[in-house]
Amino acid sequence: MPRRSNLQLARIFGIRVGVSYSWFFVLFFLIYYLSEYFHEVLGGSQSTAYVIAVAGSLGYFASLVLHELGHALAARRQGIPIAGIDLWFFGGLSQMRREPQTAGEELKIAAAGPAVTLALFVICLLIGTLIASSGQFTNVALTKEGFTTTPALALIGWLGFINALLFIFNIIPAFPLDGGRIARAIIWWRTGDRNRATLATGRSGQGFAIVVGAFGLFEFAHGGSLFALLTMMLAFFLYQAAGAAVVQGALGRRIQHVTVADIMDREPVTIPADATLLDAQEQFFLRYRWPWFAVVDPARHFLGVVRQQRIESEIAAGRPALSIIDVLEADMPVRIGEEAPLETLLGSEGLGRLGAMVAVDSEGVLQGVVTLAQVRQALRPARQAT
């Protein structure tokens, strides 16, 4: 799913947690729904029910954040940088800066979220059984009607119920759910073919989305409830994401033997490390009209990139004799191995941010530059074939 513009909610372990504007709709709707439910099961004042409803709604979203943190921290342990966590209409999404490169990485990351959710359910179950009889806690956790309980037990029961529901839903082996990613990792491990695994789980995701949509349509035809509409919307998003996986898998199978070296420009223009800002401006940026250039040392080791905007700002500030090394962006994620498959290049962050990637060999020596235009040219026959 595409990254959405959102508001920052917090930073946890250095990971940005943001919320989309649709999150507020879900939050208010959930508070409204739970206020009615808790008023019934608590048998007390409306204000008490409202307070517990707010706590239950925030607890639900806290559970989602912890679920996504499980994914994010597992990805970080595999060396995958995390751009952030987004909460939106139907849940949460961890934004990884690259895709897992092995089936083992995929499995560990995909399983981490459901493991956290299962742990939260077990914690709620233990707390609930400590403060109530097992039968009473079961009634609360299953949201049965016709009984009353305490505010603490009602809250714990709700959180136990929603985490159990999230766990069951997420382990369904259909992409893009966690269960689908786990299934993809297993198929990938057994066959050695990531694209085949993506195709299989993407199609299962489409099938599951159709079932969910049919259920929502049936409910809407027999009652026209808001729940039915939300179910159909969820089915649409699931089908869209699963369809994207099917396209990705089909395209990946057609380009799996194409590497960066096959399509890159082997004689790119680069700026030497001993150049000044004025040299770079006059000899490169004004001449070639490219927004950035790779910088190399005398042995052509790739050192980083320098951008025109930074050059212009430094010269305007009266520092034209400054060395190019002083404005170098060495940590810009534009480095890729020349033998990397084209599929890996498609998921690279630098391609989206700068429109190109710098290809290097095992010793870090620059071998070429591959641009977004070259990537599109390479994909065009494959797209026509699909």
mmCIF file of N, CA and C in Angstrom, residues 1 175-176 202 236-246:
data_model
loop_
_atom_site.group_PDB
_atom_site.id
_atom_site.type_symbol
_atom_site.label_atom_id
_atom_site.label_comp_id
_atom_site.label_asym_id
_atom_site.label_seq_id
_atom_site.Cartn_x
_atom_site.Cartn_y
_atom_site.Cartn_z
ATOM 1 N N MET A 1 0.834 -1.189 0.000
ATOM 2 C CA MET A 1 0.000 0.000 0.000
ATOM 3 C C MET A 1 0.872 1.243 0.000
ATOM 4 N N PHE A 175 -2.167 -12.619 1.061
ATOM 5 C CA PHE A 175 -1.450 -11.349 0.953
ATOM 6 C C PHE A 175 -2.468 -10.214 0.836
ATOM 7 N N PRO A 176 -2.288 -9.048 1.502
ATOM 8 C CA PRO A 176 -1.085 -8.583 2.198
ATOM 9 C C PRO A 176 -1.075 -8.826 3.707
ATOM 10 N N GLY A 202 -0.479 -13.635 -3.553
ATOM 11 C CA GLY A 202 -1.276 -12.535 -4.085
ATOM 12 C C GLY A 202 -2.618 -13.026 -4.593
ATOM 13 N N PHE A 236 -12.092 -4.072 -0.691
ATOM 14 C CA PHE A 236 -11.535 -3.339 -1.829
ATOM 15 C C PHE A 236 -10.042 -3.088 -1.639
ATOM 16 N N PHE A 237 -9.658 -2.627 -0.445
ATOM 17 C CA PHE A 237 -8.238 -2.358 -0.183
ATOM 18 C C PHE A 237 -7.418 -3.644 -0.213
ATOM 19 N N LEU A 238 -7.966 -4.722 0.337
ATOM 20 C CA LEU A 238 -7.256 -6.001 0.316
ATOM 21 C C LEU A 238 -7.059 -6.485 -1.119
ATOM 22 N N TYR A 239 -8.103 -6.372 -1.927
ATOM 23 C CA TYR A 239 -7.998 -6.836 -3.319
ATOM 24 C C TYR A 239 -6.999 -5.991 -4.091
ATOM 25 N N GLN A 240 -6.997 -4.696 -3.827
ATOM 26 C CA GLN A 240 -6.059 -3.794 -4.505
ATOM 27 C C GLN A 240 -4.613 -4.170 -4.175
ATOM 28 N N ALA A 241 -4.341 -4.385 -2.893
ATOM 29 C CA ALA A 241 -2.984 -4.734 -2.471
ATOM 30 C C ALA A 241 -2.576 -6.105 -2.999
ATOM 31 N N ALA A 242 -3.493 -7.059 -2.958
ATOM 32 C CA ALA A 242 -3.195 -8.402 -3.469
ATOM 33 C C ALA A 242 -2.964 -8.368 -4.974
ATOM 34 N N GLY A 243 -3.750 -7.549 -5.683
ATOM 35 C CA GLY A 243 -3.568 -7.420 -7.125
ATOM 36 C C GLY A 243 -2.211 -6.837 -7.477
ATOM 37 N N ALA A 244 -1.749 -5.869 -6.667
ATOM 38 C CA ALA A 244 -0.424 -5.305 -6.887
ATOM 39 C C ALA A 244 0.654 -6.362 -6.695
ATOM 40 N N ALA A 245 0.440 -7.272 -5.726
ATOM 41 C CA ALA A 245 1.404 -8.353 -5.501
ATOM 42 C C ALA A 245 1.429 -9.315 -6.682
ATOM 43 N N VAL A 246 0.265 -9.583 -7.261
ATOM 44 C CA VAL A 246 0.205 -10.469 -8.424
ATOM 45 C C VAL A 246 0.975 -9.856 -9.598
#
